[in-house]
mmCIF file of C-alpha atoms in Angstrom:
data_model
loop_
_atom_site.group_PDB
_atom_site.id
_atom_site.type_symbol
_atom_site.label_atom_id
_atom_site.label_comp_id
_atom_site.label_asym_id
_atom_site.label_seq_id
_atom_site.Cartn_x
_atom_site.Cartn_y
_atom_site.Cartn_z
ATOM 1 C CA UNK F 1 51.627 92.230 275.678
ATOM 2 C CA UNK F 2 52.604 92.222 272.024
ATOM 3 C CA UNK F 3 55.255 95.066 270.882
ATOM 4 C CA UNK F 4 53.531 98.025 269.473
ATOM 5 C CA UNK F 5 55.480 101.106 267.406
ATOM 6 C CA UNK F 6 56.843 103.922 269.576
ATOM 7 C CA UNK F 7 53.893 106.372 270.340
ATOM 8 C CA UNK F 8 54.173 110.130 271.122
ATOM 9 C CA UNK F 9 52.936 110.757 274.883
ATOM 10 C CA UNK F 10 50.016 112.966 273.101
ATOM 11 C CA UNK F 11 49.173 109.778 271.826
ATOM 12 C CA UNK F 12 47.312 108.739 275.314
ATOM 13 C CA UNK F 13 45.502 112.268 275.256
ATOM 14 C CA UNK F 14 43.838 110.909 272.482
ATOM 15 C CA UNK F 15 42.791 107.287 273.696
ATOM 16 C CA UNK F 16 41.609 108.975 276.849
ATOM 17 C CA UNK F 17 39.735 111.464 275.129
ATOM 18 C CA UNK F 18 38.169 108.781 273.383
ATOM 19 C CA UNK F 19 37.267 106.331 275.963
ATOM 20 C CA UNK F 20 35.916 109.379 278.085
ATOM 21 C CA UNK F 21 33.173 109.804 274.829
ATOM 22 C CA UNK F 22 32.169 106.546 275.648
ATOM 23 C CA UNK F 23 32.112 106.980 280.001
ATOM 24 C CA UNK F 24 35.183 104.614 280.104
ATOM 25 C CA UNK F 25 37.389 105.410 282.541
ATOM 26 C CA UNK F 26 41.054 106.773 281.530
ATOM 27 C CA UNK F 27 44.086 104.619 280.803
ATOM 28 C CA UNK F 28 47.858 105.842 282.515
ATOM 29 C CA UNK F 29 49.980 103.805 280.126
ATOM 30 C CA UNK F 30 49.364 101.562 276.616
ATOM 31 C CA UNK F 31 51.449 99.295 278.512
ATOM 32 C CA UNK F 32 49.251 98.951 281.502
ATOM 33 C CA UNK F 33 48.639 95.431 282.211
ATOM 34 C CA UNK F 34 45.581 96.047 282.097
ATOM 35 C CA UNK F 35 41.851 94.195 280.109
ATOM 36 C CA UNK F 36 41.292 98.209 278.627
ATOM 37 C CA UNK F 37 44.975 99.137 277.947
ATOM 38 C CA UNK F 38 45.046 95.891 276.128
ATOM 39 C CA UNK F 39 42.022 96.697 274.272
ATOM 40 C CA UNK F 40 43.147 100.622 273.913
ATOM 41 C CA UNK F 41 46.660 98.872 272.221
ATOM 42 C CA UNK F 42 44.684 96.599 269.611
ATOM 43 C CA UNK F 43 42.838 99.165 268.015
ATOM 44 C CA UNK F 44 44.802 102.230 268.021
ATOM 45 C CA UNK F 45 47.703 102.177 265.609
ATOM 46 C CA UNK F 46 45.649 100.684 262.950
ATOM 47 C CA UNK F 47 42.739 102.858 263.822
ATOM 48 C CA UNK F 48 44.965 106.541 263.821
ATOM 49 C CA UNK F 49 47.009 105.140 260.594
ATOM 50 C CA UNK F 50 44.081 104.169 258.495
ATOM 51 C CA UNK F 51 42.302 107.792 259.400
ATOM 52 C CA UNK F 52 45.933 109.273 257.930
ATOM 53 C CA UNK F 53 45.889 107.063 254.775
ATOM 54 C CA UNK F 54 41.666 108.113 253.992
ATOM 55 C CA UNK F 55 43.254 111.634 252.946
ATOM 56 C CA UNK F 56 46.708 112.771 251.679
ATOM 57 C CA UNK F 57 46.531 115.256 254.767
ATOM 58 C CA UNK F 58 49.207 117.945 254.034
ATOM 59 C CA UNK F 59 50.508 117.712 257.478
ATOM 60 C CA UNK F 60 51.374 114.305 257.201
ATOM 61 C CA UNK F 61 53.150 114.530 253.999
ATOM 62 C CA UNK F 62 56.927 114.312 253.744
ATOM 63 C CA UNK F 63 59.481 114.055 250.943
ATOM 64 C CA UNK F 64 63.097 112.590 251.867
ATOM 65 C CA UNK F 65 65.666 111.736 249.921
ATOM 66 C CA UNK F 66 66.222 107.829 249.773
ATOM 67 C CA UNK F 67 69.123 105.738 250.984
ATOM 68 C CA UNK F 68 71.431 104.102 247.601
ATOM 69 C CA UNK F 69 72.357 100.772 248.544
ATOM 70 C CA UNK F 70 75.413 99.491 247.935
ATOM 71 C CA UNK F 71 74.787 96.154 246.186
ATOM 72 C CA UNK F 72 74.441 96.352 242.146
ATOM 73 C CA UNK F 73 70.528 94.731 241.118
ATOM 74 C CA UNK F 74 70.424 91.335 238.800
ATOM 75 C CA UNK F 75 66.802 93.408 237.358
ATOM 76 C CA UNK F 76 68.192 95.350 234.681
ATOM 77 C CA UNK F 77 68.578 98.276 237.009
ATOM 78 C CA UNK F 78 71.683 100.366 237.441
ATOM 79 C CA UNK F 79 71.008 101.418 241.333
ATOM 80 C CA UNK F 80 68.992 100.127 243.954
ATOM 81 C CA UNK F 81 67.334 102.347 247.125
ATOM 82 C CA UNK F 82 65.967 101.210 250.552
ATOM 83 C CA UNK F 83 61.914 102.189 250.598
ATOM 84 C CA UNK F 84 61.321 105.229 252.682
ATOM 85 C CA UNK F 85 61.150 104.350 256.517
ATOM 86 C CA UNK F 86 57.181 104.852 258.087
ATOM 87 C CA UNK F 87 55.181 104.721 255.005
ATOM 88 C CA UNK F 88 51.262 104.516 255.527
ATOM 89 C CA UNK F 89 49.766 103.308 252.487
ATOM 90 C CA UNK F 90 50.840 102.423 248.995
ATOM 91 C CA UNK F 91 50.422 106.016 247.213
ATOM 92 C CA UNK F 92 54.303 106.868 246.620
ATOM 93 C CA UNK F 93 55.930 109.907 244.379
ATOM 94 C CA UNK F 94 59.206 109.202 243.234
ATOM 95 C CA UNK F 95 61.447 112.247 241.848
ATOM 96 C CA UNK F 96 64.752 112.567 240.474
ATOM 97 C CA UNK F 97 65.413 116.063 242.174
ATOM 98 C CA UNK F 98 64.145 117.232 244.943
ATOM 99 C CA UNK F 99 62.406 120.226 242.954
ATOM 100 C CA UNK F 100 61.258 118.050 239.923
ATOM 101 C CA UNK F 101 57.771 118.867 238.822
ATOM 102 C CA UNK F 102 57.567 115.660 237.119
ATOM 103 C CA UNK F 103 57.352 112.310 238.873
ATOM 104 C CA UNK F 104 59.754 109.542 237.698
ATOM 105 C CA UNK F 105 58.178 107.103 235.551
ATOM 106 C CA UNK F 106 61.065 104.802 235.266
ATOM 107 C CA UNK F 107 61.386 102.553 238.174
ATOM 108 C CA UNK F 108 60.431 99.576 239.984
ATOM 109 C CA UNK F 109 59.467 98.788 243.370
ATOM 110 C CA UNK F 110 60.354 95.357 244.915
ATOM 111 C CA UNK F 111 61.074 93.557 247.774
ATOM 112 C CA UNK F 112 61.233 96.369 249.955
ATOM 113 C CA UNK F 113 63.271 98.749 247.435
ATOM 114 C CA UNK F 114 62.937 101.179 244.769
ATOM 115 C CA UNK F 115 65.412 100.430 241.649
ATOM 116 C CA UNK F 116 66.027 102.937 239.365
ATOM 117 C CA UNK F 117 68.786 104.090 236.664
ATOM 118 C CA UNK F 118 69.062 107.525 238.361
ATOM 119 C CA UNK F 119 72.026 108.116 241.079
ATOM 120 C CA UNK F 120 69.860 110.046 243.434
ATOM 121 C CA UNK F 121 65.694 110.044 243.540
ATOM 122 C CA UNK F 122 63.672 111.604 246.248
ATOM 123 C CA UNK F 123 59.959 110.241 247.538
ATOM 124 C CA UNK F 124 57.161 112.000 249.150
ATOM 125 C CA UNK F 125 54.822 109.758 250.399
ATOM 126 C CA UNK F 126 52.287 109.367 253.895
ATOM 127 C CA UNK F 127 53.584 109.241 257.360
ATOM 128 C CA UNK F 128 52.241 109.385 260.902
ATOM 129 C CA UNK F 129 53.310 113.014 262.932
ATOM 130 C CA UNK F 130 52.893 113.831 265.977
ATOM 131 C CA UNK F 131 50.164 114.552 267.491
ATOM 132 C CA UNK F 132 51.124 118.002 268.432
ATOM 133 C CA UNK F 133 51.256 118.518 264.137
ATOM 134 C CA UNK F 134 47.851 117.548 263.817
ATOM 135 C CA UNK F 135 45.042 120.060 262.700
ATOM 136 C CA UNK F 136 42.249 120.525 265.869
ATOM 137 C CA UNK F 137 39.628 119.496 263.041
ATOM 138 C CA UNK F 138 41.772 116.270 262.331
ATOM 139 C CA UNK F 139 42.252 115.433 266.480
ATOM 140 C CA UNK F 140 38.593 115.581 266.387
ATOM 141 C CA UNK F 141 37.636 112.902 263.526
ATOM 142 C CA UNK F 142 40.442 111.218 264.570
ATOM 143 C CA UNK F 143 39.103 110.923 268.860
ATOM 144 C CA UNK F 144 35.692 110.265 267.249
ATOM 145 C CA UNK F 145 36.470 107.405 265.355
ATOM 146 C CA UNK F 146 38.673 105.657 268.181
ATOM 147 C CA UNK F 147 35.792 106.130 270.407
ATOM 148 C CA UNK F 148 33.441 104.159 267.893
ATOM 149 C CA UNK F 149 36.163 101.500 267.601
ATOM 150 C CA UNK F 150 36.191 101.083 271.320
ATOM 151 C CA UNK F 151 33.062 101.530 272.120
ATOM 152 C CA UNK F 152 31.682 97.793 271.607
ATOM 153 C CA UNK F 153 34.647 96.141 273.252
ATOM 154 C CA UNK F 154 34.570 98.395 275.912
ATOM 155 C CA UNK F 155 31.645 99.687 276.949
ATOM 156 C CA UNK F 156 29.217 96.732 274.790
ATOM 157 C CA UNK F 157 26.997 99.837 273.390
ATOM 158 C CA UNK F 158 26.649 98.791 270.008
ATOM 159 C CA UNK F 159 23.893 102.057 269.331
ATOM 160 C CA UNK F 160 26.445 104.539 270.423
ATOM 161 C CA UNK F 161 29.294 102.833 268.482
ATOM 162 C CA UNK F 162 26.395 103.315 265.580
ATOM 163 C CA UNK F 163 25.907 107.139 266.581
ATOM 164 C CA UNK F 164 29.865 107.636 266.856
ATOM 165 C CA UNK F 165 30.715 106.057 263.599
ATOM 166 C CA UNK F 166 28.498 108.249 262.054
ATOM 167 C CA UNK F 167 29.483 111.309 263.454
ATOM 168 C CA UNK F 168 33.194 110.651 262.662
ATOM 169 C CA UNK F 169 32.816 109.002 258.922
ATOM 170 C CA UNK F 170 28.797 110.124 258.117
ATOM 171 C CA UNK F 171 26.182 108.183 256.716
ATOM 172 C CA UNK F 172 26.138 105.194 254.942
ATOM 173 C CA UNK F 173 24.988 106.398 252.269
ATOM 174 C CA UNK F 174 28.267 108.939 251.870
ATOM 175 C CA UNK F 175 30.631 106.025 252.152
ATOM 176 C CA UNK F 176 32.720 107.274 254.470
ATOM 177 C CA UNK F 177 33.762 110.668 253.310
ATOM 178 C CA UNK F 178 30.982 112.862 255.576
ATOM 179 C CA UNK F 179 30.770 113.677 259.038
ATOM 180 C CA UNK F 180 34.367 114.799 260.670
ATOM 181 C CA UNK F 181 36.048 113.706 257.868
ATOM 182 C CA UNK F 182 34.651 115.464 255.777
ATOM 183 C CA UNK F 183 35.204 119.033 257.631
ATOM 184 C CA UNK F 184 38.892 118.445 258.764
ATOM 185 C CA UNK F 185 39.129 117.463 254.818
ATOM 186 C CA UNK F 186 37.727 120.634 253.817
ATOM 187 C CA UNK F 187 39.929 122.168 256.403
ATOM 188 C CA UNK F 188 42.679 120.577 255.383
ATOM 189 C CA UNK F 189 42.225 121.717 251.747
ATOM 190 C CA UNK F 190 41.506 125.331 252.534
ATOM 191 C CA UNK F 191 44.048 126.001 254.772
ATOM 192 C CA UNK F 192 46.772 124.703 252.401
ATOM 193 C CA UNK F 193 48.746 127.925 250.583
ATOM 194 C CA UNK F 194 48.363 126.036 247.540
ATOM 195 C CA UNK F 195 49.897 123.881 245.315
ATOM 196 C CA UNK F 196 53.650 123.274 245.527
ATOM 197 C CA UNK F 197 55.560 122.745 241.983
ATOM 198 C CA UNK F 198 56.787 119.106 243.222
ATOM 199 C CA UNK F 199 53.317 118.117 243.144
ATOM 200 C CA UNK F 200 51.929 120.000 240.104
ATOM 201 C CA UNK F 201 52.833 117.086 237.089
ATOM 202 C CA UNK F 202 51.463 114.316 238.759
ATOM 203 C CA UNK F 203 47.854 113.341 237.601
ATOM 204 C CA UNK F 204 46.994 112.823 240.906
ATOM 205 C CA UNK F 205 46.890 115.943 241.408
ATOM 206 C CA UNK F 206 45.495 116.960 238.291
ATOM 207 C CA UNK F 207 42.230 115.039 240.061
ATOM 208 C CA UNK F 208 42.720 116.974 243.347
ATOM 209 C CA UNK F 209 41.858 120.400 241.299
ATOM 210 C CA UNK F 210 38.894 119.201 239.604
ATOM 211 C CA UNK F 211 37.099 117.163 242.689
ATOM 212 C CA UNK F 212 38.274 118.630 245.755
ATOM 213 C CA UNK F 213 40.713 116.030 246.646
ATOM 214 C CA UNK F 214 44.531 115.476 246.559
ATOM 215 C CA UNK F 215 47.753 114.424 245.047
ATOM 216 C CA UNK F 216 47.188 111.187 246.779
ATOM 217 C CA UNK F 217 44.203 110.192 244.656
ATOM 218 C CA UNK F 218 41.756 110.919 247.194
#
């Protein structure tokens, strides 16, 4: 089997969960050799990582201070930084202090790095916890949606994949922001104690406060 990233052990109360939705029977391992575990491993990573990046969910937010390299950039740059480590998605704050309420504007991202004219800078940006950190609301969208992945591959039920889909992402008509996601959104939202200063200057989350999303753009 192909490698796949280091999972949490939580991470196979979650596949199970899902392939019980859809009467599968339960996996022991994602390195079982065997036709479901294989299946279980294609879709899962993906699957969980692209729920995380449909929402700048505040559990799975993180700010750490990035690594200065030691070589001098030939881009007009004074120092160069190695990219934060686990990133889902693009979306990617970059501060010169940790407690900065506004966002650098003055740098450039490439080839893996962040270049900059500042000695130190700081990025908050997506990443994939635990499952133990996840909210119950979030588990659920989150089992939902793996079961509607699996569910034609593995059982071949193409009206409950239909049903499950809906349930986890709602209608069509709500492109994808209803059903689950939508409540472990609003959860999400509400239960946050509000909004931290090293978020507050950033226009994304200028759009947060008006629509009901987040800092990431949402």
């Amino acid at each position: 089997m192909p490698d796949n990233p280091v999972r949490n052990d939580t991470d196979i109360e979650i596949a199970n969960a899902a392939l019980a939705m859809i009467g599968s029977p339960a996996i022991q391992s994602f390195e079982d050799e065997t036709a479901l575990a294989r299946k279980v491993n294609a879709v899962f990573v993906d699957l969980v990582e692209s729920c995380i990046e449909a929402h700048g969910w505040s559990f799975a937010i993180t700010t750490v201070e990035l690594q200065r390299l030691a070589t001098t950039p030939l881009n007009g740059y004074a120092y160069a930084f190695a990219m934060p480590p686990a990133r889902i998605g693009q979306n990617l704050v970059i501060r010169e202090t940790l407690r900065s309420r506004v966002p650098l504007r003055d740098y450039k991202v490439a080839g893996g790095n962040v270049f900059a004219d500042t000695t130190r800078l700081w990025a908050t940006y997506r990443t994939r916890p635990e499952v133990a950190l996840w909210s119950p609301t979030f588990r659920r969208f989150v089992t939902t949606a793996l079961a509607a992945e699996l569910c034609v591959p593995v059982s071949h039920d193409s009206d409950l994949a239909e049903k499950l889909e809906s349930k986890a992402w709602g209608a069509a008509s709500e492109n994808r922001r209803g059903g689950l996601f939508q409540k472990a959104m609003a959860a999400d939202l509400s239960g946050s104690p509000g909004f931290e200063p090293l978020y507050d200057a950033d226009p994304l989350t200028d759009a947060r406060q008006s629509s009901a999303t987040n800092w990431f753009g949402d």
